[in-house]
């Protein structure tokens, strides 16, 4: 079973994209594209993908993320994008994140931050929302 939700924290203005389950690459990108509607209407400055419970990698979607999704976030004035993973996350998810980090090394338009715990992400969100 797959699950996809977005929500925004009214206090911090941080939007969280939550995905759970196994996603084919087309469904993964479709959900990210759908999340842009929430970004457009809610106007967060920070977006976090909670990838802890994704049971598949998305490495084949990374070029699309870099060339299409992240530039759209930038156009919508999102300045920070974070991904939450954990030590015990799916290995393909971890490889996908490592690959995405490598692809973004020379892309200064949006800051990408990787977190090993939701608590780390929460601290970063608080600090980044003060600046954003």
Short mmCIF file of N, CA and C in Angstrom, two decimals:
data_model
loop_
_atom_site.label_atom_id
_atom_site.label_comp_id
_atom_site.label_asym_id
_atom_site.label_seq_id
_atom_site.Cartn_x
_atom_site.Cartn_y
_atom_site.Cartn_z
N UNK A 1 0.84 -1.17 0.00
CA UNK A 1 0.00 0.00 0.00
C UNK A 1 0.89 1.24 0.00
N UNK A 2 0.53 2.22 -0.81
CA UNK A 2 1.26 3.48 -0.85
C UNK A 2 0.39 4.58 -0.25
N UNK A 3 1.07 5.59 0.27
CA UNK A 3 0.38 6.70 0.88
C UNK A 3 1.18 7.96 0.58
N UNK A 4 0.49 9.04 0.26
CA UNK A 4 1.12 10.31 -0.04
C UNK A 4 0.28 11.42 0.59
N UNK A 5 0.90 12.27 1.40
CA UNK A 5 0.19 13.41 1.98
C UNK A 5 1.12 14.62 2.01
N UNK A 6 0.52 15.78 2.05
CA UNK A 6 1.27 17.01 2.32
C UNK A 6 0.53 17.76 3.41
N UNK A 7 1.30 18.39 4.27
CA UNK A 7 0.68 19.26 5.26
C UNK A 7 1.64 20.40 5.57
N UNK A 8 1.09 21.47 6.11
CA UNK A 8 1.90 22.63 6.43
C UNK A 8 1.74 22.97 7.90
N UNK A 9 2.85 23.25 8.54
CA UNK A 9 2.84 23.66 9.94
C UNK A 9 2.52 25.15 9.98
N UNK A 10 1.39 25.50 10.56
CA UNK A 10 0.94 26.89 10.55
C UNK A 10 1.87 27.80 11.37
N UNK A 11 2.55 27.24 12.36
CA UNK A 11 3.48 28.04 13.17
C UNK A 11 4.75 28.38 12.42
N UNK A 12 5.34 27.37 11.77
CA UNK A 12 6.64 27.57 11.13
C UNK A 12 6.54 27.83 9.63
N UNK A 13 5.42 27.49 9.02
CA UNK A 13 5.28 27.64 7.58
C UNK A 13 6.05 26.59 6.79
N UNK A 14 6.39 25.49 7.43
CA UNK A 14 7.13 24.41 6.77
C UNK A 14 6.14 23.40 6.21
N UNK A 15 6.29 23.07 4.93
CA UNK A 15 5.45 22.04 4.32
C UNK A 15 6.19 20.71 4.33
N UNK A 16 5.49 19.67 4.77
CA UNK A 16 6.06 18.32 4.80
C UNK A 16 5.34 17.45 3.79
N UNK A 17 6.11 16.78 2.96
CA UNK A 17 5.60 15.78 2.01
C UNK A 17 5.91 14.43 2.64
N UNK A 18 4.88 13.64 2.87
CA UNK A 18 5.09 12.31 3.46
C UNK A 18 4.73 11.25 2.44
N UNK A 19 5.65 10.31 2.26
CA UNK A 19 5.40 9.18 1.36
C UNK A 19 5.69 7.90 2.12
N UNK A 20 4.85 6.92 1.87
CA UNK A 20 4.99 5.62 2.54
C UNK A 20 4.67 4.54 1.52
N UNK A 21 5.52 3.50 1.47
CA UNK A 21 5.26 2.36 0.61
C UNK A 21 6.20 2.29 -0.58
N UNK A 22 5.84 1.43 -1.52
CA UNK A 22 6.63 1.19 -2.72
C UNK A 22 6.07 2.05 -3.85
N UNK A 23 6.93 2.83 -4.49
CA UNK A 23 6.50 3.71 -5.57
C UNK A 23 7.25 3.39 -6.85
N UNK A 24 6.52 3.24 -7.93
CA UNK A 24 7.15 3.19 -9.25
C UNK A 24 7.66 4.60 -9.54
N UNK A 25 8.71 4.75 -10.34
CA UNK A 25 9.25 6.09 -10.61
C UNK A 25 8.22 7.09 -11.12
N UNK A 26 7.32 6.64 -11.98
CA UNK A 26 6.32 7.58 -12.51
C UNK A 26 5.37 8.07 -11.41
N UNK A 27 5.00 7.20 -10.50
CA UNK A 27 4.12 7.58 -9.39
C UNK A 27 4.85 8.51 -8.43
N UNK A 28 6.12 8.23 -8.18
CA UNK A 28 6.93 9.07 -7.30
C UNK A 28 6.97 10.50 -7.83
N UNK A 29 7.30 10.65 -9.12
CA UNK A 29 7.37 11.99 -9.70
C UNK A 29 5.99 12.63 -9.78
N UNK A 30 4.96 11.83 -10.03
CA UNK A 30 3.59 12.35 -10.07
C UNK A 30 3.21 12.95 -8.72
N UNK A 31 3.53 12.27 -7.63
CA UNK A 31 3.22 12.78 -6.30
C UNK A 31 4.01 14.05 -6.00
N UNK A 32 5.28 14.09 -6.36
CA UNK A 32 6.05 15.31 -6.14
C UNK A 32 5.48 16.47 -6.95
N UNK A 33 5.09 16.18 -8.17
CA UNK A 33 4.48 17.22 -9.00
C UNK A 33 3.17 17.70 -8.39
N UNK A 34 2.39 16.78 -7.87
CA UNK A 34 1.14 17.13 -7.21
C UNK A 34 1.38 18.01 -5.98
N UNK A 35 2.48 17.75 -5.28
CA UNK A 35 2.79 18.55 -4.08
C UNK A 35 3.06 20.01 -4.43
N UNK A 36 3.43 20.28 -5.67
CA UNK A 36 3.66 21.67 -6.08
C UNK A 36 2.40 22.52 -5.98
N UNK A 37 1.24 21.87 -6.14
CA UNK A 37 -0.03 22.61 -5.98
C UNK A 37 -0.16 23.16 -4.57
N UNK A 38 0.23 22.33 -3.59
CA UNK A 38 0.19 22.79 -2.20
C UNK A 38 1.22 23.89 -1.96
N UNK A 39 2.39 23.75 -2.57
CA UNK A 39 3.42 24.79 -2.42
C UNK A 39 2.90 26.10 -3.01
N UNK A 40 2.26 26.02 -4.15
CA UNK A 40 1.75 27.23 -4.81
C UNK A 40 0.67 27.91 -3.99
N UNK A 41 -0.21 27.12 -3.37
CA UNK A 41 -1.30 27.73 -2.61
C UNK A 41 -0.89 28.14 -1.20
N UNK A 42 0.00 27.39 -0.57
CA UNK A 42 0.36 27.66 0.83
C UNK A 42 1.60 28.55 0.96
N UNK A 43 2.44 28.59 -0.07
CA UNK A 43 3.62 29.44 -0.13
C UNK A 43 4.64 29.23 1.01
N UNK A 44 5.03 27.98 1.29
CA UNK A 44 6.07 27.76 2.30
C UNK A 44 7.44 28.18 1.77
N UNK A 45 8.34 28.49 2.66
CA UNK A 45 9.73 28.79 2.29
C UNK A 45 10.61 27.55 2.45
N UNK A 46 10.08 26.57 3.18
CA UNK A 46 10.81 25.34 3.46
C UNK A 46 9.91 24.16 3.14
N UNK A 47 10.45 23.18 2.43
CA UNK A 47 9.73 21.94 2.11
C UNK A 47 10.59 20.77 2.56
N UNK A 48 9.96 19.81 3.23
CA UNK A 48 10.67 18.62 3.72
C UNK A 48 9.98 17.38 3.16
N UNK A 49 10.76 16.47 2.58
CA UNK A 49 10.26 15.17 2.15
C UNK A 49 10.59 14.17 3.24
N UNK A 50 9.58 13.60 3.86
CA UNK A 50 9.78 12.55 4.85
C UNK A 50 9.82 11.22 4.09
N UNK A 51 11.05 10.74 3.88
CA UNK A 51 11.27 9.54 3.05
C UNK A 51 11.58 8.31 3.89
N UNK A 52 11.35 8.39 5.20
CA UNK A 52 11.72 7.28 6.09
C UNK A 52 11.00 5.98 5.76
N UNK A 53 9.80 6.07 5.22
CA UNK A 53 9.00 4.86 5.02
C UNK A 53 8.77 4.53 3.54
N UNK A 54 9.58 5.12 2.68
CA UNK A 54 9.53 4.75 1.27
C UNK A 54 10.28 3.44 1.13
N UNK A 55 9.68 2.49 0.45
CA UNK A 55 10.24 1.14 0.32
C UNK A 55 10.82 0.88 -1.05
N UNK A 56 11.20 1.95 -1.73
CA UNK A 56 11.78 1.81 -3.06
C UNK A 56 12.69 3.01 -3.30
N UNK A 57 13.63 2.83 -4.18
CA UNK A 57 14.49 3.94 -4.54
C UNK A 57 13.84 4.81 -5.60
N UNK A 58 14.40 5.97 -5.80
CA UNK A 58 13.88 6.87 -6.83
C UNK A 58 15.03 7.44 -7.67
N UNK A 59 16.15 6.73 -7.70
CA UNK A 59 17.33 7.23 -8.39
C UNK A 59 17.03 7.63 -9.83
N UNK A 60 16.19 6.87 -10.51
CA UNK A 60 15.88 7.21 -11.91
C UNK A 60 15.08 8.51 -12.00
N UNK A 61 14.48 8.96 -10.92
CA UNK A 61 13.75 10.23 -10.91
C UNK A 61 14.63 11.42 -10.56
N UNK A 62 15.85 11.17 -10.09
CA UNK A 62 16.71 12.27 -9.65
C UNK A 62 17.02 13.30 -10.73
N UNK A 63 17.31 12.90 -11.98
CA UNK A 63 17.53 13.95 -12.99
C UNK A 63 16.30 14.85 -13.16
N UNK A 64 15.11 14.28 -13.09
CA UNK A 64 13.87 15.07 -13.15
C UNK A 64 13.77 15.99 -11.94
N UNK A 65 14.11 15.48 -10.76
CA UNK A 65 14.07 16.30 -9.54
C UNK A 65 14.98 17.51 -9.70
N UNK A 66 16.20 17.28 -10.20
CA UNK A 66 17.18 18.35 -10.34
C UNK A 66 16.79 19.33 -11.45
N UNK A 67 16.33 18.82 -12.57
CA UNK A 67 16.06 19.70 -13.72
C UNK A 67 14.67 20.30 -13.75
N UNK A 68 13.70 19.71 -13.03
CA UNK A 68 12.33 20.20 -13.10
C UNK A 68 11.74 20.55 -11.74
N UNK A 69 11.73 19.60 -10.81
CA UNK A 69 11.05 19.80 -9.54
C UNK A 69 11.70 20.90 -8.69
N UNK A 70 13.00 20.80 -8.47
CA UNK A 70 13.67 21.80 -7.64
C UNK A 70 13.65 23.20 -8.26
N UNK A 71 13.84 23.34 -9.58
CA UNK A 71 13.68 24.68 -10.17
C UNK A 71 12.25 25.24 -9.99
N UNK A 72 11.25 24.36 -10.03
CA UNK A 72 9.87 24.83 -9.78
C UNK A 72 9.73 25.32 -8.34
N UNK A 73 10.32 24.56 -7.40
CA UNK A 73 10.29 25.01 -6.00
C UNK A 73 10.96 26.38 -5.88
N UNK A 74 12.07 26.54 -6.57
CA UNK A 74 12.79 27.82 -6.53
C UNK A 74 11.92 28.94 -7.09
N UNK A 75 11.24 28.69 -8.20
CA UNK A 75 10.34 29.69 -8.78
C UNK A 75 9.20 30.06 -7.82
N UNK A 76 8.81 29.09 -7.01
CA UNK A 76 7.74 29.32 -6.03
C UNK A 76 8.29 29.88 -4.71
N UNK A 77 9.55 30.30 -4.74
CA UNK A 77 10.21 30.98 -3.61
C UNK A 77 10.56 30.07 -2.43
N UNK A 78 10.64 28.75 -2.67
CA UNK A 78 11.12 27.84 -1.64
C UNK A 78 12.64 27.89 -1.67
N UNK A 79 13.25 28.15 -0.54
CA UNK A 79 14.71 28.30 -0.49
C UNK A 79 15.41 27.12 0.17
N UNK A 80 14.67 26.28 0.89
CA UNK A 80 15.27 25.15 1.58
C UNK A 80 14.44 23.90 1.33
N UNK A 81 15.14 22.81 1.00
CA UNK A 81 14.49 21.52 0.77
C UNK A 81 15.24 20.48 1.58
N UNK A 82 14.52 19.77 2.44
CA UNK A 82 15.13 18.75 3.27
C UNK A 82 14.53 17.39 3.02
N UNK A 83 15.32 16.36 3.30
CA UNK A 83 14.85 14.97 3.18
C UNK A 83 15.19 14.25 4.47
N UNK A 84 14.18 13.61 5.06
CA UNK A 84 14.40 12.83 6.27
C UNK A 84 14.51 11.36 5.89
N UNK A 85 15.63 10.75 6.29
CA UNK A 85 15.82 9.31 6.17
C UNK A 85 16.30 8.83 7.54
N UNK A 86 16.39 7.56 7.73
CA UNK A 86 16.90 7.01 8.99
C UNK A 86 17.87 5.88 8.69
N UNK A 87 18.63 5.48 9.70
CA UNK A 87 19.59 4.39 9.51
C UNK A 87 18.94 3.16 8.92
N UNK A 88 17.74 2.85 9.36
CA UNK A 88 17.08 1.64 8.90
C UNK A 88 16.15 1.84 7.71
N UNK A 89 16.31 2.97 7.00
CA UNK A 89 15.46 3.18 5.83
C UNK A 89 15.86 2.19 4.74
N UNK A 90 15.02 2.07 3.74
CA UNK A 90 15.27 1.19 2.61
C UNK A 90 16.62 1.54 1.98
N UNK A 91 17.50 0.56 1.71
CA UNK A 91 18.81 0.87 1.13
C UNK A 91 18.71 1.60 -0.21
N UNK A 92 17.69 1.29 -1.00
CA UNK A 92 17.54 1.96 -2.28
C UNK A 92 17.17 3.43 -2.08
N UNK A 93 16.44 3.72 -1.01
CA UNK A 93 16.14 5.11 -0.67
C UNK A 93 17.43 5.83 -0.33
N UNK A 94 18.27 5.21 0.49
CA UNK A 94 19.56 5.83 0.87
C UNK A 94 20.41 6.08 -0.38
N UNK A 95 20.51 5.10 -1.28
CA UNK A 95 21.29 5.29 -2.51
C UNK A 95 20.71 6.43 -3.35
N UNK A 96 19.39 6.53 -3.38
CA UNK A 96 18.75 7.60 -4.14
C UNK A 96 19.11 8.96 -3.58
N UNK A 97 19.13 9.08 -2.26
CA UNK A 97 19.48 10.35 -1.62
C UNK A 97 20.95 10.69 -1.88
N UNK A 98 21.84 9.71 -1.79
CA UNK A 98 23.26 9.95 -2.05
C UNK A 98 23.45 10.42 -3.50
N UNK A 99 22.76 9.77 -4.43
CA UNK A 99 22.83 10.15 -5.83
C UNK A 99 22.31 11.58 -6.03
N UNK A 100 21.20 11.91 -5.37
CA UNK A 100 20.63 13.26 -5.49
C UNK A 100 21.61 14.30 -4.95
N UNK A 101 22.23 14.01 -3.82
CA UNK A 101 23.23 14.94 -3.27
C UNK A 101 24.36 15.17 -4.27
N UNK A 102 24.83 14.11 -4.91
CA UNK A 102 25.90 14.24 -5.90
C UNK A 102 25.46 15.08 -7.09
N UNK A 103 24.25 14.88 -7.56
CA UNK A 103 23.75 15.65 -8.69
C UNK A 103 23.59 17.13 -8.35
N UNK A 104 23.32 17.42 -7.08
CA UNK A 104 23.07 18.81 -6.67
C UNK A 104 24.33 19.56 -6.21
N UNK A 105 25.48 18.92 -6.25
CA UNK A 105 26.70 19.57 -5.77
C UNK A 105 26.94 20.92 -6.44
N UNK A 106 26.63 21.05 -7.70
CA UNK A 106 26.89 22.29 -8.43
C UNK A 106 25.62 23.09 -8.72
N UNK A 107 24.57 22.86 -7.96
CA UNK A 107 23.30 23.56 -8.14
C UNK A 107 23.05 24.46 -6.93
N UNK A 108 23.40 25.74 -7.01
CA UNK A 108 23.28 26.61 -5.84
C UNK A 108 21.89 27.19 -5.61
N UNK A 109 20.93 26.94 -6.48
CA UNK A 109 19.64 27.63 -6.40
C UNK A 109 18.83 27.27 -5.16
N UNK A 110 18.94 26.05 -4.70
CA UNK A 110 18.13 25.65 -3.54
C UNK A 110 19.01 24.80 -2.61
N UNK A 111 18.89 25.06 -1.33
CA UNK A 111 19.70 24.33 -0.35
C UNK A 111 19.04 22.99 -0.03
N UNK A 112 19.80 21.92 -0.13
CA UNK A 112 19.31 20.58 0.20
C UNK A 112 19.98 20.14 1.49
N UNK A 113 19.18 19.65 2.40
CA UNK A 113 19.69 19.16 3.68
C UNK A 113 19.12 17.78 3.92
N UNK A 114 19.98 16.85 4.35
CA UNK A 114 19.58 15.47 4.64
C UNK A 114 19.60 15.28 6.15
N UNK A 115 18.57 14.63 6.67
CA UNK A 115 18.46 14.40 8.11
C UNK A 115 18.33 12.92 8.39
N UNK A 116 18.98 12.49 9.46
CA UNK A 116 18.90 11.09 9.89
C UNK A 116 17.74 10.86 10.86
N UNK A 117 17.18 11.92 11.41
CA UNK A 117 16.05 11.78 12.34
C UNK A 117 15.07 12.93 12.13
N UNK A 118 13.81 12.71 12.46
CA UNK A 118 12.84 13.81 12.39
C UNK A 118 13.20 14.95 13.35
N UNK A 119 13.83 14.61 14.46
CA UNK A 119 14.21 15.64 15.43
C UNK A 119 15.24 16.61 14.83
N UNK A 120 16.22 16.07 14.09
CA UNK A 120 17.19 16.93 13.42
C UNK A 120 16.49 17.87 12.44
N UNK A 121 15.53 17.33 11.71
CA UNK A 121 14.79 18.14 10.75
C UNK A 121 14.00 19.23 11.44
N UNK A 122 13.43 18.93 12.59
CA UNK A 122 12.64 19.92 13.33
C UNK A 122 13.51 21.09 13.77
N UNK A 123 14.70 20.80 14.30
CA UNK A 123 15.61 21.86 14.73
C UNK A 123 16.00 22.72 13.52
N UNK A 124 16.35 22.07 12.41
CA UNK A 124 16.72 22.80 11.19
C UNK A 124 15.56 23.65 10.70
N UNK A 125 14.35 23.10 10.73
CA UNK A 125 13.17 23.85 10.27
C UNK A 125 12.98 25.11 11.09
N UNK A 126 13.12 24.99 12.41
CA UNK A 126 12.97 26.17 13.27
C UNK A 126 14.00 27.24 12.92
N UNK A 127 15.25 26.82 12.80
CA UNK A 127 16.31 27.77 12.49
C UNK A 127 16.16 28.37 11.08
N UNK A 128 15.84 27.53 10.10
CA UNK A 128 15.69 28.00 8.73
C UNK A 128 14.47 28.89 8.57
N UNK A 129 13.39 28.62 9.30
CA UNK A 129 12.19 29.44 9.17
C UNK A 129 12.40 30.82 9.77
N UNK A 130 13.31 30.96 10.72
CA UNK A 130 13.63 32.28 11.27
C UNK A 130 14.35 33.13 10.23
N UNK A 131 15.14 32.46 9.40
CA UNK A 131 15.92 33.16 8.37
C UNK A 131 15.11 33.39 7.11
N UNK A 132 14.24 32.43 6.77
CA UNK A 132 13.51 32.46 5.48
C UNK A 132 12.52 33.59 5.38
#
